[in-house]
mmCIF file with all atom_site columns, C-alpha atoms in Angstrom:
data_model
loop_
_atom_site.group_PDB
_atom_site.id
_atom_site.type_symbol
_atom_site.label_atom_id
_atom_site.label_alt_id
_atom_site.label_comp_id
_atom_site.label_asym_id
_atom_site.label_entity_id
_atom_site.label_seq_id
_atom_site.pdbx_PDB_ins_code
_atom_site.Cartn_x
_atom_site.Cartn_y
_atom_site.Cartn_z
_atom_site.occupancy
_atom_site.B_iso_or_equiv
_atom_site.pdbx_formal_charge
_atom_site.auth_seq_id
_atom_site.auth_comp_id
_atom_site.auth_asym_id
_atom_site.auth_atom_id
_atom_site.pdbx_PDB_model_num
ATOM 1   C CA . CYS Z 1 1   ? 0.000  0.000   0.000  1.00 77.00 ? 1   CYS Z CA 1
ATOM 2   C CA . LEU Z 1 2   ? 1.182  3.470   -0.749 1.00 78.00 ? 2   LEU Z CA 1
ATOM 3   C CA . PHE Z 1 3   ? 0.268  6.576   1.235  1.00 75.00 ? 3   PHE Z CA 1
ATOM 4   C CA . ASN Z 1 4   ? 0.900  9.989   -0.252 1.00 79.00 ? 4   ASN Z CA 1
ATOM 5   C CA . ASN Z 1 5   ? 0.389  13.313  1.490  1.00 79.00 ? 5   ASN Z CA 1
ATOM 6   C CA . ILE Z 1 6   ? 1.697  16.841  1.249  1.00 82.00 ? 6   ILE Z CA 1
ATOM 7   C CA . PHE Z 1 7   ? 2.907  18.705  4.361  1.00 77.00 ? 7   PHE Z CA 1
ATOM 8   C CA . ASN Z 1 8   ? 3.379  22.468  4.417  1.00 80.00 ? 8   ASN Z CA 1
ATOM 9   C CA . ILE Z 1 9   ? 5.965  23.870  6.807  1.00 79.00 ? 9   ILE Z CA 1
ATOM 10  C CA . THR Z 1 10  ? 5.616  27.616  7.091  1.00 77.00 ? 10  THR Z CA 1
ATOM 11  C CA . ASN Z 1 11  ? 8.090  30.160  8.276  1.00 82.00 ? 11  ASN Z CA 1
ATOM 12  C CA . PRO Z 1 12  ? 7.008  33.209  10.243 1.00 84.00 ? 12  PRO Z CA 1
ATOM 13  C CA . LEU Z 1 13  ? 7.608  36.538  8.595  1.00 86.00 ? 13  LEU Z CA 1
ATOM 14  C CA . LEU Z 1 14  ? 10.953 38.169  9.138  1.00 88.00 ? 14  LEU Z CA 1
ATOM 15  C CA . LEU Z 1 15  ? 11.183 39.861  12.525 1.00 91.00 ? 15  LEU Z CA 1
ATOM 16  C CA . ASP Z 1 16  ? 11.732 43.537  11.864 1.00 91.00 ? 16  ASP Z CA 1
ATOM 17  C CA . THR Z 1 17  ? 11.051 47.054  13.121 1.00 91.00 ? 17  THR Z CA 1
ATOM 18  C CA . LEU Z 1 18  ? 8.290  48.576  11.022 1.00 88.00 ? 18  LEU Z CA 1
ATOM 19  C CA . SER Z 1 19  ? 8.953  52.052  12.357 1.00 93.00 ? 19  SER Z CA 1
ATOM 20  C CA . VAL Z 1 20  ? 10.901 53.909  15.027 1.00 96.00 ? 20  VAL Z CA 1
ATOM 21  C CA . ILE Z 1 21  ? 9.698  57.204  16.477 1.00 97.00 ? 21  ILE Z CA 1
ATOM 22  C CA . LYS Z 1 22  ? 12.511 59.059  18.225 1.00 97.00 ? 22  LYS Z CA 1
ATOM 23  C CA . ASN Z 1 23  ? 11.871 62.273  20.168 1.00 97.00 ? 23  ASN Z CA 1
ATOM 24  C CA . ASN Z 1 24  ? 15.006 64.110  21.255 1.00 96.00 ? 24  ASN Z CA 1
ATOM 25  C CA . VAL Z 1 25  ? 15.230 65.954  24.568 1.00 95.00 ? 25  VAL Z CA 1
ATOM 26  C CA . SER Z 1 26  ? 13.765 69.442  24.137 1.00 91.00 ? 26  SER Z CA 1
ATOM 27  C CA . CYS Z 1 27  ? 15.854 71.303  26.742 1.00 92.00 ? 27  CYS Z CA 1
ATOM 28  C CA . ASN Z 1 28  ? 19.457 70.984  27.798 1.00 92.00 ? 28  ASN Z CA 1
ATOM 29  C CA . GLY Z 1 29  ? 19.600 68.770  30.865 1.00 91.00 ? 29  GLY Z CA 1
ATOM 30  C CA . GLY Z 1 30  ? 15.974 67.670  30.415 1.00 92.00 ? 30  GLY Z CA 1
ATOM 31  C CA . ASN Z 1 31  ? 14.507 64.179  30.519 1.00 94.00 ? 31  ASN Z CA 1
ATOM 32  C CA . ASN Z 1 32  ? 11.562 64.229  28.134 1.00 95.00 ? 32  ASN Z CA 1
ATOM 33  C CA . GLY Z 1 33  ? 13.163 62.148  25.399 1.00 97.00 ? 33  GLY Z CA 1
ATOM 34  C CA . SER Z 1 34  ? 11.457 58.999  24.082 1.00 98.00 ? 34  SER Z CA 1
ATOM 35  C CA . ILE Z 1 35  ? 11.909 56.106  21.646 1.00 98.00 ? 35  ILE Z CA 1
ATOM 36  C CA . ILE Z 1 36  ? 8.859  54.198  20.382 1.00 98.00 ? 36  ILE Z CA 1
ATOM 37  C CA . LEU Z 1 37  ? 9.206  50.963  18.401 1.00 97.00 ? 37  LEU Z CA 1
ATOM 38  C CA . ASN Z 1 38  ? 6.683  49.336  16.074 1.00 96.00 ? 38  ASN Z CA 1
ATOM 39  C CA . VAL Z 1 39  ? 7.786  45.716  15.608 1.00 96.00 ? 39  VAL Z CA 1
ATOM 40  C CA . THR Z 1 40  ? 6.397  43.368  12.967 1.00 94.00 ? 40  THR Z CA 1
ATOM 41  C CA . GLY Z 1 41  ? 6.976  39.795  11.799 1.00 94.00 ? 41  GLY Z CA 1
ATOM 42  C CA . GLY Z 1 42  ? 8.231  36.893  13.862 1.00 93.00 ? 42  GLY Z CA 1
ATOM 43  C CA . THR Z 1 43  ? 5.829  35.312  16.320 1.00 93.00 ? 43  THR Z CA 1
ATOM 44  C CA . PRO Z 1 44  ? 4.165  37.710  18.763 1.00 93.00 ? 44  PRO Z CA 1
ATOM 45  C CA . SER Z 1 45  ? 4.322  38.552  21.541 1.00 94.00 ? 45  SER Z CA 1
ATOM 46  C CA . TYR Z 1 46  ? 7.633  40.367  21.717 1.00 96.00 ? 46  TYR Z CA 1
ATOM 47  C CA . ASN Z 1 47  ? 10.034 40.814  24.610 1.00 97.00 ? 47  ASN Z CA 1
ATOM 48  C CA . TYR Z 1 48  ? 12.016 44.032  24.918 1.00 97.00 ? 48  TYR Z CA 1
ATOM 49  C CA . SER Z 1 49  ? 15.171 44.463  26.960 1.00 97.00 ? 49  SER Z CA 1
ATOM 50  C CA . TRP Z 1 50  ? 16.422 48.076  27.047 1.00 98.00 ? 50  TRP Z CA 1
ATOM 51  C CA . SER Z 1 51  ? 19.804 49.162  28.347 1.00 97.00 ? 51  SER Z CA 1
ATOM 52  C CA . ASN Z 1 52  ? 18.083 51.370  30.945 1.00 96.00 ? 52  ASN Z CA 1
ATOM 53  C CA . GLY Z 1 53  ? 16.110 48.417  32.309 1.00 97.00 ? 53  GLY Z CA 1
ATOM 54  C CA . ASP Z 1 54  ? 12.765 49.079  30.613 1.00 97.00 ? 54  ASP Z CA 1
ATOM 55  C CA . THR Z 1 55  ? 10.875 46.135  29.101 1.00 97.00 ? 55  THR Z CA 1
ATOM 56  C CA . SER Z 1 56  ? 8.245  47.932  27.026 1.00 97.00 ? 56  SER Z CA 1
ATOM 57  C CA . TYR Z 1 57  ? 8.069  48.682  23.315 1.00 97.00 ? 57  TYR Z CA 1
ATOM 58  C CA . GLN Z 1 58  ? 8.885  52.258  24.252 1.00 97.00 ? 58  GLN Z CA 1
ATOM 59  C CA . ILE Z 1 59  ? 11.014 54.234  26.665 1.00 98.00 ? 59  ILE Z CA 1
ATOM 60  C CA . THR Z 1 60  ? 9.836  57.660  27.763 1.00 97.00 ? 60  THR Z CA 1
ATOM 61  C CA . ASN Z 1 61  ? 10.986 60.480  30.029 1.00 97.00 ? 61  ASN Z CA 1
ATOM 62  C CA . VAL Z 1 62  ? 14.655 59.754  29.431 1.00 98.00 ? 62  VAL Z CA 1
ATOM 63  C CA . SER Z 1 63  ? 17.622 62.094  29.128 1.00 97.00 ? 63  SER Z CA 1
ATOM 64  C CA . ALA Z 1 64  ? 20.004 62.506  26.206 1.00 97.00 ? 64  ALA Z CA 1
ATOM 65  C CA . GLY Z 1 65  ? 22.324 59.583  25.535 1.00 97.00 ? 65  GLY Z CA 1
ATOM 66  C CA . THR Z 1 66  ? 22.688 56.289  23.702 1.00 98.00 ? 66  THR Z CA 1
ATOM 67  C CA . TYR Z 1 67  ? 20.243 53.453  24.379 1.00 98.00 ? 67  TYR Z CA 1
ATOM 68  C CA . ASN Z 1 68  ? 20.169 49.894  23.042 1.00 98.00 ? 68  ASN Z CA 1
ATOM 69  C CA . VAL Z 1 69  ? 17.427 47.282  22.973 1.00 97.00 ? 69  VAL Z CA 1
ATOM 70  C CA . THR Z 1 70  ? 17.219 43.547  22.335 1.00 97.00 ? 70  THR Z CA 1
ATOM 71  C CA . ILE Z 1 71  ? 13.931 42.315  20.806 1.00 97.00 ? 71  ILE Z CA 1
ATOM 72  C CA . THR Z 1 72  ? 12.923 38.646  21.033 1.00 96.00 ? 72  THR Z CA 1
ATOM 73  C CA . ASP Z 1 73  ? 9.724  37.029  19.777 1.00 96.00 ? 73  ASP Z CA 1
ATOM 74  C CA . LEU Z 1 74  ? 7.718  34.172  21.321 1.00 95.00 ? 74  LEU Z CA 1
ATOM 75  C CA . ASN Z 1 75  ? 9.887  31.543  19.606 1.00 94.00 ? 75  ASN Z CA 1
ATOM 76  C CA . GLY Z 1 76  ? 13.125 33.064  20.854 1.00 95.00 ? 76  GLY Z CA 1
ATOM 77  C CA . CYS Z 1 77  ? 14.021 34.601  17.529 1.00 94.00 ? 77  CYS Z CA 1
ATOM 78  C CA . SER Z 1 78  ? 15.740 37.936  17.978 1.00 94.00 ? 78  SER Z CA 1
ATOM 79  C CA . LEU Z 1 79  ? 16.940 40.946  16.066 1.00 92.00 ? 79  LEU Z CA 1
ATOM 80  C CA . PRO Z 1 80  ? 20.500 42.215  16.264 1.00 94.00 ? 80  PRO Z CA 1
ATOM 81  C CA . VAL Z 1 81  ? 20.873 44.688  19.112 1.00 96.00 ? 81  VAL Z CA 1
ATOM 82  C CA . LEU Z 1 82  ? 19.464 48.064  18.059 1.00 96.00 ? 82  LEU Z CA 1
ATOM 83  C CA . TYR Z 1 83  ? 21.166 51.307  19.099 1.00 97.00 ? 83  TYR Z CA 1
ATOM 84  C CA . PHE Z 1 84  ? 19.554 54.755  19.291 1.00 97.00 ? 84  PHE Z CA 1
ATOM 85  C CA . THR Z 1 85  ? 20.987 58.119  20.305 1.00 98.00 ? 85  THR Z CA 1
ATOM 86  C CA . LEU Z 1 86  ? 18.887 60.941  21.741 1.00 98.00 ? 86  LEU Z CA 1
ATOM 87  C CA . SER Z 1 87  ? 20.320 64.437  21.534 1.00 96.00 ? 87  SER Z CA 1
ATOM 88  C CA . GLU Z 1 88  ? 19.654 67.645  23.460 1.00 94.00 ? 88  GLU Z CA 1
ATOM 89  C CA . PRO Z 1 89  ? 20.182 71.307  22.526 1.00 91.00 ? 89  PRO Z CA 1
ATOM 90  C CA . LEU Z 1 90  ? 23.226 73.186  23.707 1.00 91.00 ? 90  LEU Z CA 1
ATOM 91  C CA . PRO Z 1 91  ? 22.729 75.108  26.961 1.00 92.00 ? 91  PRO Z CA 1
ATOM 92  C CA . SER Z 1 92  ? 21.810 78.765  27.007 1.00 93.00 ? 92  SER Z CA 1
ATOM 93  C CA . ASN Z 1 93  ? 24.453 80.975  28.607 1.00 94.00 ? 93  ASN Z CA 1
ATOM 94  C CA . MET Z 1 94  ? 24.062 83.627  31.298 1.00 96.00 ? 94  MET Z CA 1
ATOM 95  C CA . THR Z 1 95  ? 26.709 86.115  32.388 1.00 97.00 ? 95  THR Z CA 1
ATOM 96  C CA . HIS Z 1 96  ? 26.226 88.944  34.840 1.00 97.00 ? 96  HIS Z CA 1
ATOM 97  C CA . ILE Z 1 97  ? 27.826 92.021  36.342 1.00 97.00 ? 97  ILE Z CA 1
ATOM 98  C CA . THR Z 1 98  ? 26.841 92.725  39.940 1.00 97.00 ? 98  THR Z CA 1
ATOM 99  C CA . SER Z 1 99  ? 27.428 96.028  41.707 1.00 97.00 ? 99  SER Z CA 1
ATOM 100 C CA . ASN Z 1 100 ? 27.104 95.840  45.483 1.00 97.00 ? 100 ASN Z CA 1
ATOM 101 C CA . VAL Z 1 101 ? 25.493 98.422  47.733 1.00 96.00 ? 101 VAL Z CA 1
ATOM 102 C CA . ASP Z 1 102 ? 28.123 100.999 48.693 1.00 94.00 ? 102 ASP Z CA 1
ATOM 103 C CA . CYS Z 1 103 ? 26.933 101.862 52.229 1.00 93.00 ? 103 CYS Z CA 1
ATOM 104 C CA . PHE Z 1 104 ? 24.699 100.290 54.840 1.00 94.00 ? 104 PHE Z CA 1
ATOM 105 C CA . GLY Z 1 105 ? 21.052 101.167 54.206 1.00 93.00 ? 105 GLY Z CA 1
ATOM 106 C CA . ASN Z 1 106 ? 21.532 102.398 50.646 1.00 95.00 ? 106 ASN Z CA 1
ATOM 107 C CA . THR Z 1 107 ? 19.652 100.945 47.671 1.00 96.00 ? 107 THR Z CA 1
ATOM 108 C CA . ASN Z 1 108 ? 22.075 101.472 44.805 1.00 97.00 ? 108 ASN Z CA 1
ATOM 109 C CA . GLY Z 1 109 ? 23.055 97.920  43.893 1.00 97.00 ? 109 GLY Z CA 1
ATOM 110 C CA . PHE Z 1 110 ? 22.408 96.549  40.424 1.00 98.00 ? 110 PHE Z CA 1
ATOM 111 C CA . ILE Z 1 111 ? 22.616 93.301  38.441 1.00 98.00 ? 111 ILE Z CA 1
ATOM 112 C CA . ASP Z 1 112 ? 23.248 93.502  34.698 1.00 98.00 ? 112 ASP Z CA 1
ATOM 113 C CA . ILE Z 1 113 ? 22.338 90.280  32.850 1.00 96.00 ? 113 ILE Z CA 1
ATOM 114 C CA . THR Z 1 114 ? 23.471 89.002  29.464 1.00 97.00 ? 114 THR Z CA 1
ATOM 115 C CA . TYR Z 1 115 ? 21.494 85.904  28.434 1.00 96.00 ? 115 TYR Z CA 1
ATOM 116 C CA . THR Z 1 116 ? 22.391 84.112  25.206 1.00 94.00 ? 116 THR Z CA 1
ATOM 117 C CA . THR Z 1 117 ? 20.197 81.368  23.739 1.00 92.00 ? 117 THR Z CA 1
ATOM 118 C CA . THR Z 1 118 ? 21.162 78.765  21.153 1.00 86.00 ? 118 THR Z CA 1
ATOM 119 C CA . SER Z 1 119 ? 18.979 80.491  18.549 1.00 84.00 ? 119 SER Z CA 1
ATOM 120 C CA . ASN Z 1 120 ? 18.167 84.120  17.881 1.00 85.00 ? 120 ASN Z CA 1
ATOM 121 C CA . ASN Z 1 121 ? 14.547 83.061  17.308 1.00 87.00 ? 121 ASN Z CA 1
ATOM 122 C CA . ILE Z 1 122 ? 14.046 82.043  20.957 1.00 89.00 ? 122 ILE Z CA 1
ATOM 123 C CA . VAL Z 1 123 ? 12.134 84.598  23.040 1.00 93.00 ? 123 VAL Z CA 1
ATOM 124 C CA . THR Z 1 124 ? 13.015 84.845  26.732 1.00 94.00 ? 124 THR Z CA 1
ATOM 125 C CA . MET Z 1 125 ? 11.011 86.038  29.721 1.00 96.00 ? 125 MET Z CA 1
ATOM 126 C CA . PHE Z 1 126 ? 12.603 87.100  33.004 1.00 97.00 ? 126 PHE Z CA 1
ATOM 127 C CA . ASN Z 1 127 ? 11.151 86.793  36.480 1.00 97.00 ? 127 ASN Z CA 1
ATOM 128 C CA . TRP Z 1 128 ? 13.031 88.228  39.469 1.00 98.00 ? 128 TRP Z CA 1
ATOM 129 C CA . GLN Z 1 129 ? 12.266 87.814  43.154 1.00 98.00 ? 129 GLN Z CA 1
ATOM 130 C CA . GLY Z 1 130 ? 14.282 89.408  45.929 1.00 97.00 ? 130 GLY Z CA 1
ATOM 131 C CA . PRO Z 1 131 ? 14.296 90.778  49.469 1.00 96.00 ? 131 PRO Z CA 1
ATOM 132 C CA . ASN Z 1 132 ? 11.552 93.017  50.837 1.00 94.00 ? 132 ASN Z CA 1
ATOM 133 C CA . GLY Z 1 133 ? 9.019  91.756  48.287 1.00 95.00 ? 133 GLY Z CA 1
ATOM 134 C CA . PHE Z 1 134 ? 11.103 92.752  45.270 1.00 97.00 ? 134 PHE Z CA 1
ATOM 135 C CA . VAL Z 1 135 ? 9.767  91.499  41.906 1.00 97.00 ? 135 VAL Z CA 1
ATOM 136 C CA . SER Z 1 136 ? 10.663 92.456  38.346 1.00 98.00 ? 136 SER Z CA 1
ATOM 137 C CA . SER Z 1 137 ? 10.259 91.205  34.803 1.00 97.00 ? 137 SER Z CA 1
ATOM 138 C CA . GLN Z 1 138 ? 13.174 93.250  33.441 1.00 97.00 ? 138 GLN Z CA 1
ATOM 139 C CA . GLN Z 1 139 ? 16.300 91.578  32.173 1.00 97.00 ? 139 GLN Z CA 1
ATOM 140 C CA . SER Z 1 140 ? 18.596 93.742  34.309 1.00 97.00 ? 140 SER Z CA 1
ATOM 141 C CA . ILE Z 1 141 ? 17.629 95.307  37.634 1.00 98.00 ? 141 ILE Z CA 1
ATOM 142 C CA . ASN Z 1 142 ? 18.895 98.300  39.642 1.00 97.00 ? 142 ASN Z CA 1
ATOM 143 C CA . ASN Z 1 143 ? 18.254 100.390 42.782 1.00 97.00 ? 143 ASN Z CA 1
ATOM 144 C CA . LEU Z 1 144 ? 18.660 97.203  44.797 1.00 98.00 ? 144 LEU Z CA 1
ATOM 145 C CA . ASP Z 1 145 ? 18.887 96.474  48.496 1.00 96.00 ? 145 ASP Z CA 1
ATOM 146 C CA . GLY Z 1 146 ? 21.476 94.027  49.650 1.00 96.00 ? 146 GLY Z CA 1
ATOM 147 C CA . GLY Z 1 147 ? 20.318 90.406  49.594 1.00 97.00 ? 147 GLY Z CA 1
ATOM 148 C CA . THR Z 1 148 ? 19.751 87.325  47.442 1.00 98.00 ? 148 THR Z CA 1
ATOM 149 C CA . TYR Z 1 149 ? 17.914 87.673  44.143 1.00 98.00 ? 149 TYR Z CA 1
ATOM 150 C CA . MET Z 1 150 ? 16.378 84.675  42.378 1.00 98.00 ? 150 MET Z CA 1
ATOM 151 C CA . LEU Z 1 151 ? 16.132 84.832  38.578 1.00 98.00 ? 151 LEU Z CA 1
ATOM 152 C CA . SER Z 1 152 ? 13.967 82.470  36.541 1.00 97.00 ? 152 SER Z CA 1
ATOM 153 C CA . VAL Z 1 153 ? 14.416 82.650  32.752 1.00 96.00 ? 153 VAL Z CA 1
ATOM 154 C CA . THR Z 1 154 ? 11.710 80.997  30.660 1.00 95.00 ? 154 THR Z CA 1
ATOM 155 C CA . GLU Z 1 155 ? 12.292 80.456  26.952 1.00 92.00 ? 155 GLU Z CA 1
ATOM 156 C CA . ASP Z 1 156 ? 9.374  80.148  24.533 1.00 86.00 ? 156 ASP Z CA 1
ATOM 157 C CA . ASN Z 1 157 ? 10.433 76.570  23.779 1.00 77.00 ? 157 ASN Z CA 1
ATOM 158 C CA . ASN Z 1 158 ? 9.375  75.810  27.390 1.00 84.00 ? 158 ASN Z CA 1
ATOM 159 C CA . CYS Z 1 159 ? 12.956 75.537  28.623 1.00 92.00 ? 159 CYS Z CA 1
ATOM 160 C CA . GLN Z 1 160 ? 13.609 77.176  31.981 1.00 92.00 ? 160 GLN Z CA 1
ATOM 161 C CA . ASN Z 1 161 ? 16.787 78.093  33.841 1.00 94.00 ? 161 ASN Z CA 1
ATOM 162 C CA . SER Z 1 162 ? 17.119 79.399  37.388 1.00 95.00 ? 162 SER Z CA 1
ATOM 163 C CA . PHE Z 1 163 ? 19.917 81.426  38.975 1.00 97.00 ? 163 PHE Z CA 1
ATOM 164 C CA . SER Z 1 164 ? 20.688 82.819  42.410 1.00 97.00 ? 164 SER Z CA 1
ATOM 165 C CA . LEU Z 1 165 ? 22.656 86.081  42.638 1.00 98.00 ? 165 LEU Z CA 1
ATOM 166 C CA . ILE Z 1 166 ? 23.767 88.036  45.703 1.00 98.00 ? 166 ILE Z CA 1
ATOM 167 C CA . VAL Z 1 167 ? 24.082 91.792  46.119 1.00 98.00 ? 167 VAL Z CA 1
ATOM 168 C CA . PHE Z 1 168 ? 26.262 92.441  49.155 1.00 96.00 ? 168 PHE Z CA 1
ATOM 169 C CA . GLU Z 1 169 ? 25.634 95.291  51.567 1.00 95.00 ? 169 GLU Z CA 1
ATOM 170 C CA . PRO Z 1 170 ? 28.297 96.378  54.073 1.00 94.00 ? 170 PRO Z CA 1
ATOM 171 C CA . ASP Z 1 171 ? 27.521 96.318  57.776 1.00 92.00 ? 171 ASP Z CA 1
ATOM 172 C CA . LEU Z 1 172 ? 26.724 99.482  59.650 1.00 92.00 ? 172 LEU Z CA 1
ATOM 173 C CA . ILE Z 1 173 ? 29.864 101.416 60.565 1.00 90.00 ? 173 ILE Z CA 1
ATOM 174 C CA . GLU Z 1 174 ? 30.435 101.315 64.318 1.00 90.00 ? 174 GLU Z CA 1
ATOM 175 C CA . VAL Z 1 175 ? 33.009 103.379 66.182 1.00 88.00 ? 175 VAL Z CA 1
ATOM 176 C CA . ASN Z 1 176 ? 34.242 102.744 69.714 1.00 90.00 ? 176 ASN Z CA 1
ATOM 177 C CA . GLU Z 1 177 ? 36.541 105.434 70.993 1.00 86.00 ? 177 GLU Z CA 1
ATOM 178 C CA . GLN Z 1 178 ? 39.105 105.505 73.789 1.00 87.00 ? 178 GLN Z CA 1
ATOM 179 C CA . THR Z 1 179 ? 40.099 108.967 75.029 1.00 85.00 ? 179 THR Z CA 1
ATOM 180 C CA . GLU Z 1 180 ? 42.919 110.177 77.226 1.00 85.00 ? 180 GLU Z CA 1
ATOM 181 C CA . GLY Z 1 181 ? 42.952 113.770 78.405 1.00 84.00 ? 181 GLY Z CA 1
ATOM 182 C CA . ALA Z 1 182 ? 45.943 116.107 78.354 1.00 82.00 ? 182 ALA Z CA 1
ATOM 183 C CA . SER Z 1 183 ? 48.183 115.748 81.378 1.00 85.00 ? 183 SER Z CA 1
ATOM 184 C CA . CYS Z 1 184 ? 48.511 119.496 81.966 1.00 88.00 ? 184 CYS Z CA 1
ATOM 185 C CA . PHE Z 1 185 ? 46.544 122.677 81.266 1.00 85.00 ? 185 PHE Z CA 1
ATOM 186 C CA . ASN Z 1 186 ? 47.017 123.582 77.623 1.00 84.00 ? 186 ASN Z CA 1
ATOM 187 C CA . GLY Z 1 187 ? 48.949 120.356 77.138 1.00 80.00 ? 187 GLY Z CA 1
ATOM 188 C CA . GLU Z 1 188 ? 49.084 118.592 73.813 1.00 80.00 ? 188 GLU Z CA 1
ATOM 189 C CA . ASP Z 1 189 ? 49.451 115.008 74.888 1.00 81.00 ? 189 ASP Z CA 1
ATOM 190 C CA . GLY Z 1 190 ? 45.759 114.118 74.880 1.00 81.00 ? 190 GLY Z CA 1
ATOM 191 C CA . MET Z 1 191 ? 44.718 111.188 72.705 1.00 82.00 ? 191 MET Z CA 1
ATOM 192 C CA . VAL Z 1 192 ? 41.681 109.703 71.022 1.00 81.00 ? 192 VAL Z CA 1
ATOM 193 C CA . ASN Z 1 193 ? 41.919 106.118 69.757 1.00 84.00 ? 193 ASN Z CA 1
ATOM 194 C CA . LEU Z 1 194 ? 39.189 104.862 67.425 1.00 84.00 ? 194 LEU Z CA 1
ATOM 195 C CA . ASN Z 1 195 ? 38.173 101.217 67.008 1.00 88.00 ? 195 ASN Z CA 1
ATOM 196 C CA . ILE Z 1 196 ? 36.212 101.127 63.745 1.00 87.00 ? 196 ILE Z CA 1
ATOM 197 C CA . SER Z 1 197 ? 34.245 98.146  62.411 1.00 89.00 ? 197 SER Z CA 1
ATOM 198 C CA . GLY Z 1 198 ? 31.656 97.542  59.704 1.00 88.00 ? 198 GLY Z CA 1
ATOM 199 C CA . GLY Z 1 199 ? 31.525 99.321  56.390 1.00 87.00 ? 199 GLY Z CA 1
ATOM 200 C CA . ILE Z 1 200 ? 34.265 98.514  53.890 1.00 85.00 ? 200 ILE Z CA 1
ATOM 201 C CA . PRO Z 1 201 ? 37.885 98.824  55.100 1.00 85.00 ? 201 PRO Z CA 1
ATOM 202 C CA . MET Z 1 202 ? 40.191 100.729 54.724 1.00 85.00 ? 202 MET Z CA 1
ATOM 203 C CA . TYR Z 1 203 ? 38.878 103.538 56.935 1.00 82.00 ? 203 TYR Z CA 1
ATOM 204 C CA . ILE Z 1 204 ? 39.820 107.186 56.491 1.00 81.00 ? 204 ILE Z CA 1
ATOM 205 C CA . PRO Z 1 205 ? 39.019 109.260 59.631 1.00 81.00 ? 205 PRO Z CA 1
ATOM 206 C CA . ASP Z 1 206 ? 38.519 112.970 59.003 1.00 78.00 ? 206 ASP Z CA 1
ATOM 207 C CA . TRP Z 1 207 ? 39.583 115.026 62.010 1.00 76.00 ? 207 TRP Z CA 1
ATOM 208 C CA . PHE Z 1 208 ? 38.798 118.298 60.250 1.00 74.00 ? 208 PHE Z CA 1
ATOM 209 C CA . GLY Z 1 209 ? 42.462 119.109 59.923 1.00 67.00 ? 209 GLY Z CA 1
ATOM 210 C CA . ASN Z 1 210 ? 43.399 118.278 63.513 1.00 66.00 ? 210 ASN Z CA 1
ATOM 211 C CA . ASN Z 1 211 ? 46.255 115.781 63.509 1.00 58.00 ? 211 ASN Z CA 1
ATOM 212 C CA . PRO Z 1 212 ? 44.687 113.204 61.140 1.00 55.00 ? 212 PRO Z CA 1
ATOM 213 C CA . GLN Z 1 213 ? 46.140 109.751 61.802 1.00 54.00 ? 213 GLN Z CA 1
#
């Protein structure tokens, strides 16, 4: 007796990535990058092993850097390791000139800001907060008390940078004197010794022309 039959052995489709959606980090130092994979072929379901420990078809809220993933289907078939690099923009740059208050109680300090973005098309907004309820939306500020000033710079690409700047104010000048009277009537051996603190050394006493030392 003779038995004839036909057997079909099928292969699954080639395991492949149908598409990759890569979103770079929007702000320098941020962590809103993402990589989304659309895998096809092979035998679902798929296992994902990312270099950052994730096991999903996507990684989200990640910083700039290089990430790799190994994809394996239900039968253990796998793709070569895939590598992806997420970039971030260069940082904006802030420089400043600070002028301190000259004397205790004065309000003549200022902070002059130069803020440079990575593109001339980026619009910036400034928000200052300081001592005694100080607020300002100007880039540079003046007529300042001594104290710490917090600057928040928001760019129209939703990037934000914060800075802390100090305007110093000298302490109140205090003078403690020691006096010694003349030893004789009309004598000239009297003495006044001053112990001066506060302010900004060096000190220049003005004796109105009488033996300045």
